[in-house]
């Protein structure tokens, strides 16, 4: 398949290009597009055939459900059964990096929801995503636009590397602002939700709007062999580079000293803090941002994991993030990339 790659710098002026992309979607084709979180791989969310094409293009198991992307928060009512909890979340956080799981309406085929009776709904704030969904006039089913098992794409180059020849069109809208996938919550009833995947909308922000916010155990912990995840996506080892990733915890000076010693002993790639650049050998170092700048670390994480994995190193070292604020989303992605391998560094 020949993949068209179109750069969209100003969606308001490039309506002809966006109309072509919307036409491809309406005709059952696939279009990758930027969002504020990561790039999505879009298809018609009411079309069984389009869903099958999405799973095939990604190489993704078809029991892992897709998110339905809508142009306006109130459109959710057409595809899902909404309640006051949804309306409260929508008015606080939409458009934006929040996905809400609700009971599914018949118009969304089971192939899209991986056989579930619930559907995930999200209203992205990115102007290109918004314009595309509005022009298409249909709900857009879209997982992240990476091959299954690769980190989510945060720029068009990642999408091109993974999906060129497998989709009809890729819209290049530059770098994604947040860099981690949306926060996913499941509506449990009035005033009660469960956080299934942390993201740009933090636990604290959710608590300001909804009285009861539970955190699914799989957000921070490995599932036991026989445990059933609340979200099918939790059971897959996502975001995992082929080089082993080890997360380091401990006093910052001790961790930096450990890294310097490891650099002398083996071939390591290091996702380091900017403050460490002058303290380590300038070899396979990938600065993630300043130590306290969690937003910069979130934005760069997937790009740097892709780069570090291309170095042919023995190991990728990174810092264990805090579990507070945006740190919880970083923590969740990084412990999965590391298959829960955390090394405590103690002073000696
Ligand atoms: O930021 C994002 O959410 C990006 C952009 C493109 O919008 N999309 C994204 O999609 O990350 P994906 O498919 O890579 O991740 C969606 C996750 C999966 O882990 C899936 O299992 C879960 O959402 N999910 C979808 N529908 C669900 C449902 N009905 N119940 C439970 N989990 C669901
Ligand atoms: Mg994904």
Coordinates of C-alpha atoms and ligand atoms in Angstrom, one line a residue:
X1 CA 0.0 0.0 0.0
X2 CA 1.3 3.5 -0.9
X3 CA 1.1 5.7 2.2
X4 CA 0.5 9.4 1.6
X5 CA 2.4 11.7 4.1
X6 CA 0.8 15.1 4.5
X7 CA 2.2 17.9 6.7
X8 CA -0.5 20.0 8.5
X9 CA 0.9 23.1 10.1
X10 CA -2.3 25.1 10.0
X11 CA -5.5 23.1 10.1
X12 CA -7.6 26.2 9.5
X13 CA -5.9 26.8 6.2
X14 CA -5.4 23.2 5.0
X15 CA -9.1 22.2 4.9
X16 CA -8.6 20.5 1.4
X17 CA -6.0 18.1 2.7
X18 CA -8.0 17.4 5.9
X19 CA -11.1 16.8 3.7
X20 CA -9.2 14.2 1.8
X21 CA -8.2 12.5 5.0
X22 CA -11.8 12.6 6.3
X23 CA -12.9 11.0 3.0
X24 CA -10.5 8.1 3.4
X25 CA -11.9 7.5 6.9
X26 CA -15.5 7.6 5.7
X27 CA -14.6 5.1 2.9
X28 CA -13.2 2.6 5.5
X29 CA -9.5 3.5 5.1
X30 CA -6.9 4.2 7.8
X31 CA -5.4 7.6 8.6
X32 CA -2.7 8.2 11.3
X33 CA -3.1 11.7 13.0
X34 CA -1.5 13.7 15.8
X35 CA -3.2 14.3 19.2
X36 CA -2.0 16.2 22.2
X37 CA -1.0 12.8 23.8
X38 CA 0.5 10.5 21.1
X39 CA -0.3 9.9 17.4
X40 CA -3.4 7.8 16.8
X41 CA -4.2 5.2 14.0
X42 CA -7.7 6.1 13.0
X43 CA -10.5 4.3 11.3
X44 CA -14.3 4.5 11.2
X45 CA -15.5 3.5 14.7
X46 CA -18.8 2.2 13.5
X47 CA -17.3 -0.1 10.8
X48 CA -16.3 -3.6 11.6
X49 CA -14.0 -3.8 8.6
X50 CA -12.1 -0.7 9.6
X51 CA -11.5 -2.1 13.1
X52 CA -10.1 -5.3 11.5
X53 CA -7.8 -3.2 9.3
X54 CA -6.5 -1.3 12.4
X55 CA -5.7 -4.6 14.3
X56 CA -3.9 -6.0 11.2
X57 CA -1.9 -2.8 10.6
X58 CA -0.7 -2.7 14.2
X59 CA -0.2 -6.4 14.6
X60 CA -2.4 -6.1 17.7
X61 CA -4.5 -8.8 19.3
X62 CA -8.1 -8.1 18.6
X63 CA -9.3 -8.6 22.2
X64 CA -7.6 -5.3 23.1
X65 CA -10.3 -2.6 22.6
X66 CA -10.0 0.7 20.7
X67 CA -10.8 4.2 21.9
X68 CA -13.5 6.1 20.1
X69 CA -12.5 9.7 19.4
X70 CA -15.2 12.4 19.2
X71 CA -15.3 16.0 18.1
X72 CA -17.4 17.3 21.1
X73 CA -17.9 15.9 24.6
X74 CA -21.7 15.7 24.1
X75 CA -21.3 13.4 21.1
X76 CA -20.5 10.6 23.6
X77 CA -24.3 10.1 24.1
X78 CA -24.6 8.7 20.6
X79 CA -22.1 5.9 21.2
X80 CA -22.3 5.3 25.0
X81 CA -24.7 5.6 27.9
X82 CA -23.6 8.7 29.7
X83 CA -24.4 9.8 33.3
X84 CA -23.7 12.8 35.5
X85 CA -20.3 11.5 36.4
X86 CA -19.3 11.6 32.7
X87 CA -20.8 15.1 32.3
X88 CA -18.8 16.3 35.2
X89 CA -15.6 14.8 33.9
X90 CA -16.3 16.2 30.4
X91 CA -16.9 19.8 31.6
X92 CA -13.7 19.7 33.7
X93 CA -11.3 18.0 31.3
X94 CA -12.6 17.8 27.7
X95 CA -11.4 18.5 25.1
X96 CA -8.2 17.0 26.6
X97 CA -6.1 13.9 27.5
X98 CA -8.9 12.0 29.3
X99 CA -10.6 8.7 28.1
X100 CA -13.8 7.6 29.8
X101 CA -15.2 4.1 29.8
X102 CA -19.0 3.8 29.7
X103 CA -21.6 1.2 28.7
X104 CA -21.6 0.7 24.9
X105 CA -24.5 1.5 22.5
X106 CA -25.2 -0.9 19.7
X107 CA -23.9 1.4 17.0
X108 CA -20.3 0.6 18.1
X109 CA -19.5 -2.9 16.9
X110 CA -18.0 -5.5 19.3
X111 CA -15.0 -5.7 17.1
X112 CA -14.1 -2.2 18.2
X113 CA -14.6 -2.9 21.9
X114 CA -12.8 -6.2 21.9
X115 CA -16.0 -8.0 22.6
X116 CA -16.8 -5.9 25.7
X117 CA -20.1 -4.2 26.6
X118 CA -18.3 -1.0 27.4
X119 CA -16.7 1.6 25.1
X120 CA -13.8 4.0 25.7
X121 CA -14.6 7.6 24.6
X122 CA -12.1 10.5 24.2
X123 CA -12.4 14.1 22.9
X124 CA -8.9 15.2 21.9
X125 CA -7.9 18.9 22.1
X126 CA -5.3 18.8 19.3
X127 CA -6.5 21.1 16.5
X128 CA -5.6 18.6 13.7
X129 CA -7.4 15.7 15.5
X130 CA -10.4 17.9 16.2
X131 CA -10.7 19.2 12.6
X132 CA -10.3 15.6 11.2
X133 CA -13.0 14.1 13.4
X134 CA -15.4 17.0 12.8
X135 CA -14.9 16.8 9.0
X136 CA -15.3 13.0 8.9
X137 CA -18.6 13.3 10.8
X138 CA -18.1 9.8 12.2
X139 CA -16.5 8.6 15.5
X140 CA -12.9 7.7 14.9
X141 CA -11.6 4.5 16.5
X142 CA -7.9 5.0 17.2
X143 CA -5.3 3.1 19.1
X144 CA -1.8 4.6 19.4
X145 CA -0.1 4.6 15.9
X146 CA 2.8 2.2 16.8
X147 CA 3.4 -1.4 15.9
X148 CA 2.2 -3.6 18.8
X149 CA 5.0 -3.8 21.4
X150 CA 6.7 -0.5 20.4
X151 CA 6.5 2.7 22.4
X152 CA 3.6 5.0 21.3
X153 CA 4.7 7.5 18.6
X154 CA 5.2 11.1 19.7
X155 CA 6.1 12.5 16.3
X156 CA 5.4 11.6 12.6
X157 CA 8.8 10.0 12.1
X158 CA 7.9 7.3 14.6
X159 CA 4.6 6.6 12.8
X160 CA 6.4 6.5 9.4
X161 CA 9.0 4.0 10.8
X162 CA 6.2 1.7 12.2
X163 CA 3.3 2.0 9.8
X164 CA 4.5 3.3 6.4
X165 CA 3.0 0.9 3.7
X166 CA 0.4 -0.3 6.2
X167 CA -2.0 2.7 6.3
X168 CA -3.5 5.1 3.6
X169 CA -2.4 8.4 5.0
X170 CA -0.2 9.9 7.8
X171 CA -0.9 13.5 8.9
X172 CA 2.3 15.1 10.3
X173 CA 1.4 17.7 12.9
X174 CA 4.7 17.9 14.6
X175 CA 5.7 16.7 18.1
X176 CA 3.0 15.7 20.6
X177 CA 2.7 18.1 23.6
X178 CA 2.1 15.6 26.4
X179 CA 4.0 12.5 25.1
X180 CA 2.1 9.9 27.2
X181 CA -1.2 8.3 26.3
X182 CA -4.4 9.7 27.8
X183 CA -5.6 9.1 31.4
X184 CA -8.3 6.3 31.3
X185 CA -11.0 6.1 33.9
X186 CA -14.0 3.7 34.1
X187 CA -17.3 5.1 35.3
X188 CA -18.5 2.8 38.1
X189 CA -21.6 4.7 39.0
X190 CA -22.6 8.1 40.3
X191 CA -19.6 9.9 41.9
X192 CA -17.4 6.9 41.5
X193 CA -14.6 6.1 39.0
X194 CA -11.6 3.8 38.7
X195 CA -8.3 5.0 37.3
X196 CA -7.1 2.4 34.8
X197 CA -4.3 4.2 33.1
X198 CA -2.7 7.4 34.5
X199 CA -1.9 10.2 32.0
X200 CA -1.9 14.0 31.6
X201 CA -5.0 14.4 33.8
X202 CA -3.6 13.5 37.2
X203 CA -5.2 11.5 40.1
X204 CA -5.3 14.8 42.1
X205 CA -7.1 16.6 39.3
X206 CA -9.7 13.8 39.1
X207 CA -10.3 13.9 42.9
X208 CA -11.2 17.6 42.7
X209 CA -14.2 16.7 40.5
X210 CA -15.3 13.2 41.5
X211 CA -15.7 12.2 45.2
X212 CA -14.6 8.5 44.8
X213 CA -11.5 7.8 42.7
X214 CA -10.1 4.3 43.0
X215 CA -6.7 3.3 41.4
X216 CA -6.6 0.0 39.7
X217 CA -3.8 -2.2 41.2
X218 CA -2.2 -2.8 37.8
X219 CA -1.3 0.9 37.6
X220 CA 1.5 0.5 40.0
X221 CA 2.0 -3.3 40.4
X222 CA 2.6 -6.3 38.3
X223 CA -0.4 -8.6 37.9
X224 CA -0.1 -12.1 39.4
X225 CA -0.2 -15.0 37.0
X226 CA -3.9 -15.7 37.6
X227 CA -5.1 -12.1 38.1
X228 CA -7.6 -10.7 35.6
X229 CA -6.9 -7.0 34.6
X230 CA -9.7 -4.4 34.6
X231 CA -8.6 -3.3 31.2
X232 CA -7.4 -5.8 28.5
X233 CA -4.5 -3.5 27.6
X234 CA -3.0 -4.0 31.1
X235 CA -2.1 -7.6 30.4
X236 CA 0.2 -6.9 27.5
X237 CA 3.8 -6.0 28.1
X238 CA 3.5 -2.6 26.3
X239 CA 6.2 0.0 25.7
X240 CA 9.0 -2.5 26.0
X241 CA 12.3 -1.9 24.3
X242 CA 14.2 -5.1 23.3
X243 CA 17.2 -3.9 25.4
X244 CA 16.5 -4.7 29.1
X245 CA 15.5 -1.6 31.1
X246 CA 16.5 -1.2 34.7
X247 CA 15.1 1.6 36.9
X248 CA 17.2 3.0 39.6
X249 CA 16.0 4.3 43.0
X250 CA 17.9 5.9 45.8
X251 CA 19.6 9.0 46.9
X252 CA 20.4 11.1 43.8
X253 CA 24.2 11.4 44.4
X254 CA 24.4 7.6 45.0
X255 CA 22.5 6.8 41.8
X256 CA 24.7 9.1 39.7
X257 CA 27.9 7.5 41.2
X258 CA 26.4 4.1 40.4
X259 CA 25.8 5.1 36.8
X260 CA 29.4 6.5 36.4
X261 CA 30.8 3.2 37.6
X262 CA 28.5 1.2 35.3
X263 CA 29.6 3.2 32.3
X264 CA 33.2 2.0 32.9
X265 CA 32.1 -1.6 33.3
X266 CA 29.6 -2.2 30.5
X267 CA 27.8 -0.8 27.4
X268 CA 24.9 1.1 29.0
X269 CA 22.5 3.6 27.5
X270 CA 21.3 6.1 30.2
X271 CA 18.1 8.2 30.4
X272 CA 19.7 10.8 32.7
X273 CA 18.5 14.0 34.2
X274 CA 19.9 17.2 32.6
X275 CA 21.8 17.9 35.9
X276 CA 23.8 14.7 35.4
X277 CA 25.1 15.4 32.0
X278 CA 28.4 17.0 33.3
X279 CA 28.9 14.1 35.8
X280 CA 28.7 11.2 33.4
X281 CA 30.8 10.1 30.4
X282 CA 29.2 11.7 27.3
X283 CA 28.4 8.3 25.8
X284 CA 24.9 7.0 25.0
X285 CA 23.4 9.6 27.3
X286 CA 19.8 10.6 26.7
X287 CA 18.8 13.6 28.8
X288 CA 15.1 13.4 29.7
X289 CA 14.8 16.9 31.2
X290 CA 15.5 18.6 34.5
X291 CA 15.1 16.4 37.6
X292 CA 11.9 18.3 38.7
X293 CA 10.4 18.8 35.2
X294 CA 8.0 15.9 35.0
X295 CA 6.2 17.4 32.0
X296 CA 9.5 17.5 30.0
X297 CA 10.3 13.9 31.0
X298 CA 6.8 12.7 29.9
X299 CA 7.2 14.4 26.6
X300 CA 10.6 12.9 25.8
X301 CA 10.2 9.4 27.3
X302 CA 9.0 7.4 24.3
X303 CA 11.3 9.1 21.9
X304 CA 14.3 8.4 24.1
X305 CA 13.3 4.8 24.7
X306 CA 13.2 4.3 20.9
X307 CA 16.6 5.9 20.5
X308 CA 18.2 4.2 23.5
X309 CA 16.9 0.8 22.2
X310 CA 18.7 1.4 18.9
X311 CA 22.1 1.7 20.5
X312 CA 22.8 -2.1 20.9
X313 CA 23.6 -1.5 24.6
X314 CA 23.6 -4.3 27.2
X315 CA 21.2 -2.4 29.4
X316 CA 19.2 0.9 29.5
X317 CA 19.2 2.6 32.9
X318 CA 16.7 5.2 33.9
X319 CA 15.5 6.9 37.1
X320 CA 12.5 5.6 39.0
X321 CA 10.0 8.5 38.9
X322 CA 7.9 9.6 41.8
X323 CA 4.3 8.3 42.0
X324 CA 2.8 11.8 42.6
X325 CA 1.3 14.2 40.0
X326 CA 2.3 13.5 36.5
X327 CA 5.0 11.2 38.0
X328 CA 2.4 8.4 38.4
X329 CA 1.9 8.3 34.5
X330 CA 5.7 8.2 34.0
X331 CA 6.0 5.5 36.7
X332 CA 3.3 3.4 35.1
X333 CA 4.9 3.5 31.7
X334 CA 8.5 3.0 33.0
X335 CA 7.9 0.1 35.2
X336 CA 6.2 -1.7 32.3
X337 CA 9.1 -0.8 29.9
X338 CA 11.4 -2.3 32.7
X339 CA 9.2 -5.3 33.3
X340 CA 9.1 -4.1 36.9
X341 CA 12.9 -4.3 37.3
X342 CA 13.9 -1.7 40.0
X343 CA 17.3 -1.6 41.6
X344 CA 17.7 0.1 44.9
X345 CA 21.1 1.9 45.1
X346 CA 22.5 2.3 48.7
X347 CA 25.4 4.3 49.7
X348 CA 28.6 2.3 50.3
Ligands
LIG1 O1 -3.9 9.1 24.3 C1 -4.5 8.1 23.9 O2 -5.4 7.5 24.6 C2 -4.1 7.5 22.5 C3 -4.5 8.6 21.5 C4 -4.3 8.1 20.0 O3 -5.9 9.0 21.7 N1 -4.7 6.3 22.3 C5 -4.3 5.1 22.9 O4 -5.0 4.0 22.5 O5 -3.4 5.1 23.7 P1 -4.5 2.5 22.8 O6 -5.3 1.6 22.0 O7 -3.0 2.4 22.5 O8 -4.8 2.3 24.3 C6 -6.1 2.2 24.7 C7 -6.2 1.4 26.0 C8 -5.9 0.0 25.9 O9 -5.0 -0.4 26.9 C9 -7.3 -0.7 26.0 O10 -7.2 -2.0 26.6 C10 -8.0 0.3 26.9 O11 -7.6 1.5 26.5 N2 -9.5 0.2 26.6 C11 -10.1 0.6 25.5 N3 -11.4 0.3 25.6 C12 -11.6 -0.2 26.9 C13 -12.8 -0.7 27.6 N4 -14.0 -0.7 27.0 N5 -12.6 -1.2 28.8 C14 -11.3 -1.2 29.4 N6 -10.2 -0.8 28.8 C15 -10.4 -0.3 27.5
LIG2 MG1 -1.1 1.8 22.5

